[in-house]
PDB file of C-alpha atoms in Angstrom:
ATOM      1  CA  MET A  88       1.257 -37.777  10.219  1.00  0.00           C
ATOM      2  CA  SER A  89       3.773 -37.482  12.830  1.00  0.00           C
ATOM      3  CA  TYR A  90       4.383 -34.132  14.899  1.00  0.00           C
ATOM      4  CA  GLY A  91       7.791 -33.880  13.378  1.00  0.00           C
ATOM      5  CA  LEU A  92       6.110 -32.874  10.080  1.00  0.00           C
ATOM      6  CA  GLU A  93       2.432 -32.026  10.758  1.00  0.00           C
ATOM      7  CA  LEU A  94       3.374 -29.374  13.287  1.00  0.00           C
ATOM      8  CA  PRO A  95       5.599 -27.535  11.174  1.00  0.00           C
ATOM      9  CA  LEU A  96       3.324 -27.862   8.052  1.00  0.00           C
ATOM     10  CA  ARG A  97       0.463 -26.514   9.969  1.00  0.00           C
ATOM     11  CA  GLY A  98       2.543 -23.621  11.350  1.00  0.00           C
ATOM     12  CA  LEU A  99       3.697 -22.895   7.600  1.00  0.00           C
ATOM     13  CA  ILE A 100       0.103 -22.419   6.750  1.00  0.00           C
ATOM     14  CA  ALA A 101      -0.601 -20.287   9.570  1.00  0.00           C
ATOM     15  CA  GLY A 102       2.348 -18.111   8.664  1.00  0.00           C
ATOM     16  CA  VAL A 103       0.988 -17.668   5.040  1.00  0.00           C
ATOM     17  CA  ILE A 104      -2.545 -16.800   6.226  1.00  0.00           C
ATOM     18  CA  ILE A 105      -1.403 -13.986   8.640  1.00  0.00           C
ATOM     19  CA  ALA A 106       1.284 -12.636   6.125  1.00  0.00           C
ATOM     20  CA  ALA A 107      -0.627 -12.731   3.097  1.00  0.00           C
ATOM     21  CA  PRO A 108      -3.733 -10.436   3.533  1.00  0.00           C
ATOM     22  CA  VAL A 109      -3.130  -7.010   2.010  1.00  0.00           C
ATOM     23  CA  GLY A 110      -1.631  -4.457   4.684  1.00  0.00           C
ATOM     24  CA  PRO A 111       0.769  -1.678   5.042  1.00  0.00           C
ATOM     25  CA  VAL A 112       3.639  -3.937   5.185  1.00  0.00           C
ATOM     26  CA  ASN A 113       2.701  -5.566   2.008  1.00  0.00           C
ATOM     27  CA  VAL A 114       2.210  -2.177   0.343  1.00  0.00           C
ATOM     28  CA  LEU A 115       5.552  -1.210   1.718  1.00  0.00           C
ATOM     29  CA  CYS A 116       7.369  -4.160   0.358  1.00  0.00           C
ATOM     30  CA  ILE A 117       5.994  -3.888  -3.068  1.00  0.00           C
ATOM     31  CA  ARG A 118       6.983  -0.156  -3.127  1.00  0.00           C
ATOM     32  CA  ARG A 119      10.647  -0.996  -1.958  1.00  0.00           C
ATOM     33  CA  THR A 120      10.778  -3.985  -4.526  1.00  0.00           C
ATOM     34  CA  ILE A 121       9.802  -1.935  -7.443  1.00  0.00           C
ATOM     35  CA  GLU A 122      11.946   1.354  -6.416  1.00  0.00           C
ATOM     36  CA  LYS A 123      14.991  -0.331  -4.911  1.00  0.00           C
ATOM     37  CA  GLY A 124      14.968  -4.006  -6.297  1.00  0.00           C
ATOM     38  CA  TRP A 125      14.194  -7.505  -4.909  1.00  0.00           C
ATOM     39  CA  ARG A 126      16.810  -7.392  -2.231  1.00  0.00           C
ATOM     40  CA  SER A 127      15.486  -4.293  -0.360  1.00  0.00           C
ATOM     41  CA  GLY A 128      11.762  -5.861  -0.440  1.00  0.00           C
ATOM     42  CA  MET A 129      13.015  -9.153   0.771  1.00  0.00           C
ATOM     43  CA  VAL A 130      14.823  -7.579   3.550  1.00  0.00           C
ATOM     44  CA  SER A 131      11.713  -5.530   4.635  1.00  0.00           C
ATOM     45  CA  GLY A 132       9.721  -9.122   4.260  1.00  0.00           C
ATOM     46  CA  LEU A 133      12.171 -10.514   6.728  1.00  0.00           C
ATOM     47  CA  GLY A 134      11.543  -7.799   9.164  1.00  0.00           C
ATOM     48  CA  ALA A 135       7.821  -8.625   9.124  1.00  0.00           C
ATOM     49  CA  THR A 136       8.700 -12.243   9.345  1.00  0.00           C
ATOM     50  CA  VAL A 137      10.454 -11.776  12.509  1.00  0.00           C
ATOM     51  CA  ALA A 138       7.533  -9.790  14.158  1.00  0.00           C
ATOM     52  CA  ASP A 139       5.048 -12.440  12.732  1.00  0.00           C
ATOM     53  CA  THR A 140       7.174 -15.154  14.317  1.00  0.00           C
ATOM     54  CA  LEU A 141       7.482 -13.336  17.539  1.00  0.00           C
ATOM     55  CA  TYR A 142       3.666 -12.708  17.610  1.00  0.00           C
ATOM     56  CA  GLY A 143       3.086 -16.523  16.617  1.00  0.00           C
ATOM     57  CA  ALA A 144       5.342 -17.485  19.470  1.00  0.00           C
ATOM     58  CA  VAL A 145       3.296 -15.573  22.078  1.00  0.00           C
ATOM     59  CA  ALA A 146       0.109 -17.264  20.593  1.00  0.00           C
ATOM     60  CA  GLY A 147       1.678 -20.519  20.006  1.00  0.00           C
ATOM     61  CA  PHE A 148       3.381 -20.860  23.845  1.00  0.00           C
ATOM     62  CA  SER A 149      -0.082 -19.264  25.138  1.00  0.00           C
ATOM     63  CA  VAL A 150       2.052 -16.430  26.931  1.00  0.00           C
ATOM     64  CA  SER A 151      -0.941 -15.262  28.734  1.00  0.00           C
ATOM     65  CA  LEU A 152       0.715 -12.291  30.455  1.00  0.00           C
ATOM     66  CA  VAL A 153       1.547 -10.803  27.067  1.00  0.00           C
ATOM     67  CA  ILE A 154      -1.761 -11.891  25.540  1.00  0.00           C
ATOM     68  CA  GLN A 155      -3.734 -10.073  28.606  1.00  0.00           C
ATOM     69  CA  PHE A 156      -1.473  -7.124  28.163  1.00  0.00           C
ATOM     70  CA  LEU A 157      -2.229  -6.772  24.209  1.00  0.00           C
ATOM     71  CA  LEU A 158      -5.853  -7.141  24.984  1.00  0.00           C
ATOM     72  CA  ARG A 159      -6.043  -4.572  27.630  1.00  0.00           C
ATOM     73  CA  GLU A 160      -3.837  -2.220  25.947  1.00  0.00           C
ATOM     74  CA  GLU A 161      -4.876  -2.806  22.164  1.00  0.00           C
ATOM     75  CA  GLY A 162      -6.685   0.742  22.060  1.00  0.00           C
ATOM     76  CA  TRP A 163      -3.760   2.683  22.769  1.00  0.00           C
ATOM     77  CA  LEU A 164      -1.382   0.339  20.693  1.00  0.00           C
ATOM     78  CA  ARG A 165      -3.665   0.852  17.754  1.00  0.00           C
ATOM     79  CA  PHE A 166      -3.807   4.599  18.399  1.00  0.00           C
ATOM     80  CA  PHE A 167       0.228   4.874  18.529  1.00  0.00           C
ATOM     81  CA  GLY A 168       0.435   2.632  15.668  1.00  0.00           C
ATOM     82  CA  GLY A 169      -2.138   4.656  13.557  1.00  0.00           C
ATOM     83  CA  ILE A 170      -0.345   7.911  14.093  1.00  0.00           C
ATOM     84  CA  ALA A 171       3.068   6.085  13.250  1.00  0.00           C
ATOM     85  CA  LEU A 172       1.359   4.723   9.890  1.00  0.00           C
ATOM     86  CA  ILE A 173       0.101   8.131   9.041  1.00  0.00           C
ATOM     87  CA  VAL A 174       3.461   9.944   9.621  1.00  0.00           C
ATOM     88  CA  ILE A 175       5.126   7.323   7.462  1.00  0.00           C
ATOM     89  CA  GLY A 176       2.440   7.756   4.719  1.00  0.00           C
ATOM     90  CA  VAL A 177       3.012  11.690   4.897  1.00  0.00           C
ATOM     91  CA  LEU A 178       6.742  11.225   4.620  1.00  0.00           C
ATOM     92  CA  TYR A 179       6.800   8.842   1.695  1.00  0.00           C
ATOM     93  CA  TYR A 180       4.359  10.722  -0.179  1.00  0.00           C
ATOM     94  CA  PHE A 181       6.310  14.120  -0.062  1.00  0.00           C
ATOM     95  CA  ARG A 182       9.789  12.139  -0.372  1.00  0.00           C
ATOM     96  CA  THR A 183      11.368  12.077  -3.495  1.00  0.00           C
ATOM     97  CA  PRO A 184      11.983   8.443  -4.732  1.00  0.00           C
ATOM     98  CA  GLY A 185      15.430   7.206  -6.106  1.00  0.00           C
ATOM     99  CA  SER A 186      15.670   6.461  -9.942  1.00  0.00           C
ATOM    100  CA  ILE A 187      14.916   2.848 -10.654  1.00  0.00           C
ATOM    101  CA  LYS A 188      18.202   2.490 -12.161  1.00  0.00           C
ATOM    102  CA  GLY A 189      20.106   4.210  -9.246  1.00  0.00           C
ATOM    103  CA  ASP A 190      21.463   2.606  -6.305  1.00  0.00           C
ATOM    104  CA  PRO A 191      19.234   2.178  -3.281  1.00  0.00           C
ATOM    105  CA  GLU A 192      19.653   5.253  -0.841  1.00  0.00           C
ATOM    106  CA  GLU A 193      18.416   3.526   2.519  1.00  0.00           C
ATOM    107  CA  SER A 194      20.304   1.000   4.307  1.00  0.00           C
ATOM    108  CA  GLU A 195      19.033  -2.550   4.555  1.00  0.00           C
ATOM    109  CA  LYS A 196      19.022  -2.317   8.376  1.00  0.00           C
ATOM    110  CA  SER A 197      16.675   0.354   8.026  1.00  0.00           C
ATOM    111  CA  ASP A 198      14.436  -1.471   5.764  1.00  0.00           C
ATOM    112  CA  LEU A 199      14.431  -4.456   8.074  1.00  0.00           C
ATOM    113  CA  ILE A 200      13.828  -2.454  11.203  1.00  0.00           C
ATOM    114  CA  SER A 201      10.968  -0.242   9.689  1.00  0.00           C
ATOM    115  CA  ALA A 202       9.063  -3.276   8.492  1.00  0.00           C
ATOM    116  CA  PHE A 203       9.719  -5.218  11.927  1.00  0.00           C
ATOM    117  CA  LEU A 204       8.311  -2.067  13.590  1.00  0.00           C
ATOM    118  CA  LEU A 205       5.418  -1.656  11.228  1.00  0.00           C
ATOM    119  CA  THR A 206       4.252  -5.210  11.761  1.00  0.00           C
ATOM    120  CA  LEU A 207       4.675  -5.216  15.768  1.00  0.00           C
ATOM    121  CA  SER A 208       2.660  -2.062  15.689  1.00  0.00           C
ATOM    122  CA  ASN A 209      -0.628  -4.215  14.962  1.00  0.00           C
ATOM    123  CA  PRO A 210      -1.144  -6.121  18.018  1.00  0.00           C
ATOM    124  CA  SER A 211      -4.422  -7.961  16.725  1.00  0.00           C
ATOM    125  CA  THR A 212      -1.786  -9.883  14.875  1.00  0.00           C
ATOM    126  CA  VAL A 213      -1.386 -12.337  17.902  1.00  0.00           C
ATOM    127  CA  LEU A 214      -5.188 -12.565  18.285  1.00  0.00           C
ATOM    128  CA  SER A 215      -5.349 -13.568  14.723  1.00  0.00           C
ATOM    129  CA  PHE A 216      -2.717 -16.199  15.386  1.00  0.00           C
ATOM    130  CA  LEU A 217      -4.782 -17.528  18.377  1.00  0.00           C
ATOM    131  CA  ALA A 218      -7.625 -17.780  15.812  1.00  0.00           C
ATOM    132  CA  VAL A 219      -6.009 -19.207  13.104  1.00  0.00           C
ATOM    133  CA  LEU A 220      -4.173 -22.006  15.466  1.00  0.00           C
ATOM    134  CA  ALA A 221      -7.553 -22.822  16.793  1.00  0.00           C
ATOM    135  CA  ILE A 222      -8.945 -23.274  13.315  1.00  0.00           C
ATOM    136  CA  LEU A 223      -5.921 -25.620  12.471  1.00  0.00           C
ATOM    137  CA  GLY A 224      -6.483 -27.626  15.419  1.00  0.00           C
ATOM    138  CA  LEU A 225      -3.647 -26.450  17.206  1.00  0.00           C
ATOM    139  CA  GLY A 226      -5.052 -24.762  20.093  1.00  0.00           C
ATOM    140  CA  GLY A 227      -4.152 -25.619  23.690  1.00  0.00           C
ATOM    141  CA  HIS A 228      -0.878 -26.306  25.521  1.00  0.00           C
ATOM    142  CA  ARG A 229       1.689 -28.777  24.171  1.00  0.00           C
ATOM    143  CA  PRO A 230       5.404 -29.773  24.817  1.00  0.00           C
ATOM    144  CA  LEU A 231       7.981 -27.095  24.572  1.00  0.00           C
ATOM    145  CA  TRP A 232       9.581 -28.892  21.489  1.00  0.00           C
ATOM    146  CA  GLN A 233       6.342 -29.463  19.722  1.00  0.00           C
ATOM    147  CA  THR A 234       5.570 -25.699  20.009  1.00  0.00           C
ATOM    148  CA  SER A 235       9.112 -24.754  18.801  1.00  0.00           C
ATOM    149  CA  LEU A 236       8.440 -26.855  15.555  1.00  0.00           C
ATOM    150  CA  LEU A 237       4.893 -24.879  15.175  1.00  0.00           C
ATOM    151  CA  VAL A 238       7.003 -21.614  15.735  1.00  0.00           C
ATOM    152  CA  GLY A 239       9.383 -22.747  13.285  1.00  0.00           C
ATOM    153  CA  GLY A 240       6.859 -23.501  10.560  1.00  0.00           C
ATOM    154  CA  ILE A 241       5.055 -20.115  11.176  1.00  0.00           C
ATOM    155  CA  PHE A 242       8.605 -18.440  10.464  1.00  0.00           C
ATOM    156  CA  ALA A 243       8.952 -20.415   7.135  1.00  0.00           C
ATOM    157  CA  GLY A 244       5.489 -19.898   6.082  1.00  0.00           C
ATOM    158  CA  SER A 245       5.779 -16.101   6.618  1.00  0.00           C
ATOM    159  CA  LEU A 246       9.099 -15.926   4.893  1.00  0.00           C
ATOM    160  CA  ALA A 247       7.703 -18.188   1.868  1.00  0.00           C
ATOM    161  CA  TRP A 248       4.888 -15.550   1.464  1.00  0.00           C
ATOM    162  CA  TRP A 249       7.606 -12.514   1.034  1.00  0.00           C
ATOM    163  CA  ILE A 250       9.805 -14.418  -1.153  1.00  0.00           C
ATOM    164  CA  VAL A 251       6.869 -15.171  -3.611  1.00  0.00           C
ATOM    165  CA  LEU A 252       5.406 -11.643  -3.070  1.00  0.00           C
ATOM    166  CA  THR A 253       8.761  -9.811  -3.892  1.00  0.00           C
ATOM    167  CA  SER A 254       9.843 -12.208  -6.615  1.00  0.00           C
ATOM    168  CA  SER A 255       6.633 -11.988  -8.489  1.00  0.00           C
ATOM    169  CA  VAL A 256       6.812  -7.900  -8.132  1.00  0.00           C
ATOM    170  CA  ASN A 257      10.460  -7.899  -9.160  1.00  0.00           C
ATOM    171  CA  LEU A 258       9.651  -9.711 -12.349  1.00  0.00           C
ATOM    172  CA  LEU A 259       7.472  -6.798 -13.401  1.00  0.00           C
ATOM    173  CA  ARG A 260      10.091  -4.214 -12.206  1.00  0.00           C
ATOM    174  CA  ASP A 261      11.400  -3.403 -15.809  1.00  0.00           C
ATOM    175  CA  LYS A 262       8.037  -2.421 -16.774  1.00  0.00           C
ATOM    176  CA  PHE A 263       8.051   0.763 -14.557  1.00  0.00           C
ATOM    177  CA  ASP A 264      10.074   4.066 -15.314  1.00  0.00           C
ATOM    178  CA  ASP A 265      10.910   6.686 -12.886  1.00  0.00           C
ATOM    179  CA  ARG A 266       7.579   8.557 -13.680  1.00  0.00           C
ATOM    180  CA  ALA A 267       5.580   5.477 -12.744  1.00  0.00           C
ATOM    181  CA  ILE A 268       7.811   4.997  -9.479  1.00  0.00           C
ATOM    182  CA  VAL A 269       6.461   8.604  -8.442  1.00  0.00           C
ATOM    183  CA  TRP A 270       3.003   7.678  -8.783  1.00  0.00           C
ATOM    184  CA  MET A 271       3.374   4.440  -7.033  1.00  0.00           C
ATOM    185  CA  ASN A 272       5.183   5.971  -4.223  1.00  0.00           C
ATOM    186  CA  ARG A 273       2.240   8.356  -3.783  1.00  0.00           C
ATOM    187  CA  ILE A 274      -0.366   5.511  -4.172  1.00  0.00           C
ATOM    188  CA  GLY A 275       1.664   3.374  -1.725  1.00  0.00           C
ATOM    189  CA  ALA A 276       1.916   6.586   0.771  1.00  0.00           C
ATOM    190  CA  ILE A 277      -1.843   7.111   0.860  1.00  0.00           C
ATOM    191  CA  ALA A 278      -2.768   3.460   1.329  1.00  0.00           C
ATOM    192  CA  ILE A 279      -0.260   3.378   4.351  1.00  0.00           C
ATOM    193  CA  SER A 280      -1.981   6.520   5.667  1.00  0.00           C
ATOM    194  CA  ALA A 281      -5.544   5.112   5.255  1.00  0.00           C
ATOM    195  CA  PHE A 282      -4.252   1.869   7.234  1.00  0.00           C
ATOM    196  CA  GLY A 283      -3.148   4.285   9.969  1.00  0.00           C
ATOM    197  CA  LEU A 284      -6.498   6.091   9.886  1.00  0.00           C
ATOM    198  CA  ALA A 285      -8.285   3.073  10.190  1.00  0.00           C
ATOM    199  CA  ASN A 286      -6.233   2.027  13.185  1.00  0.00           C
ATOM    200  CA  LEU A 287      -6.996   5.397  14.754  1.00  0.00           C
ATOM    201  CA  LEU A 288     -10.743   4.981  14.302  1.00  0.00           C
ATOM    202  CA  LEU A 289     -10.562   1.296  15.615  1.00  0.00           C
ATOM    203  CA  SER A 290      -8.517   2.486  18.644  1.00  0.00           C
ATOM    204  CA  ARG A 291     -11.412   4.811  19.847  1.00  0.00           C
ATOM    205  CA  GLY A 292     -13.732   1.925  19.912  1.00  0.00           C
ATOM    206  CA  TYR A 293     -11.569  -0.380  22.126  1.00  0.00           C
ATOM    207  CA  ARG A 294     -10.519   2.732  24.494  1.00  0.00           C
ATOM    208  CA  HIS A 295     -14.234   3.587  24.859  1.00  0.00           C
ATOM    209  CA  GLN A 296     -14.750  -0.072  25.910  1.00  0.00           C
ATOM    210  CA  ARG A 297     -12.440   0.224  29.029  1.00  0.00           C
TER     211      ARG A 297
END
C-alpha cells in the first residue's frame, strides 16, 4: 500500500481510537445532542476534533519541546483541568436545561470552544497518540508531507467518530421528553465532575513524583 493511502488510513484509525473512549467530551456531546439537536452535538465534536488533531500533530511531528513540557507539567495541567471539569459539572447540574422542543440557547461558537478546551485540558492525549502511533508502526521521524497525511487522517478519524456518535444519539432524541432531559443533564453533570475528580486525584501523584 502506498504512503498516499496507508498513512491517512492509519491516521484515521488512530483518530478513532483516541476519540472513542468514554470521557467528559463524549458525555458533553451526547447531552447537547439530546437537548439541543444534532448540530449542537456535532459542533461540539468538531471542537474536540480540532484539539485531538493538534495533539496528534504534536505526536506525529515529534515536537519534543512540547512533549517535554506536557510531561513535565502534566500534574498541574491535570490539576487545573480537573478543577475546570468539576466547575462545569456543578454548573450543568444546577442549570435549567432548555425544552427539547425549544431553540438552542447557547451559541455554536460556545459549543465548539468549550469542547475544544475540555479536550485540550487532558495532556495525556498526546502521550496516548504517541503510544497508538507506535502500535500502528508509525513511530519515528518521516518527511513533512508524509506526517501531514498522517495528521489529516487523524482529523478524519476523530471527526468520523463524532459524526457516528451524534447521528446515533440523534436518532433516539424523539424518545426523550423534557423530564428525561433534566435527568440526563444531571447524570451528565455528575459524570463530568467525576472525571474532574479523577484528574485531581491523578494530579497529586504526578506532582509528587517531581
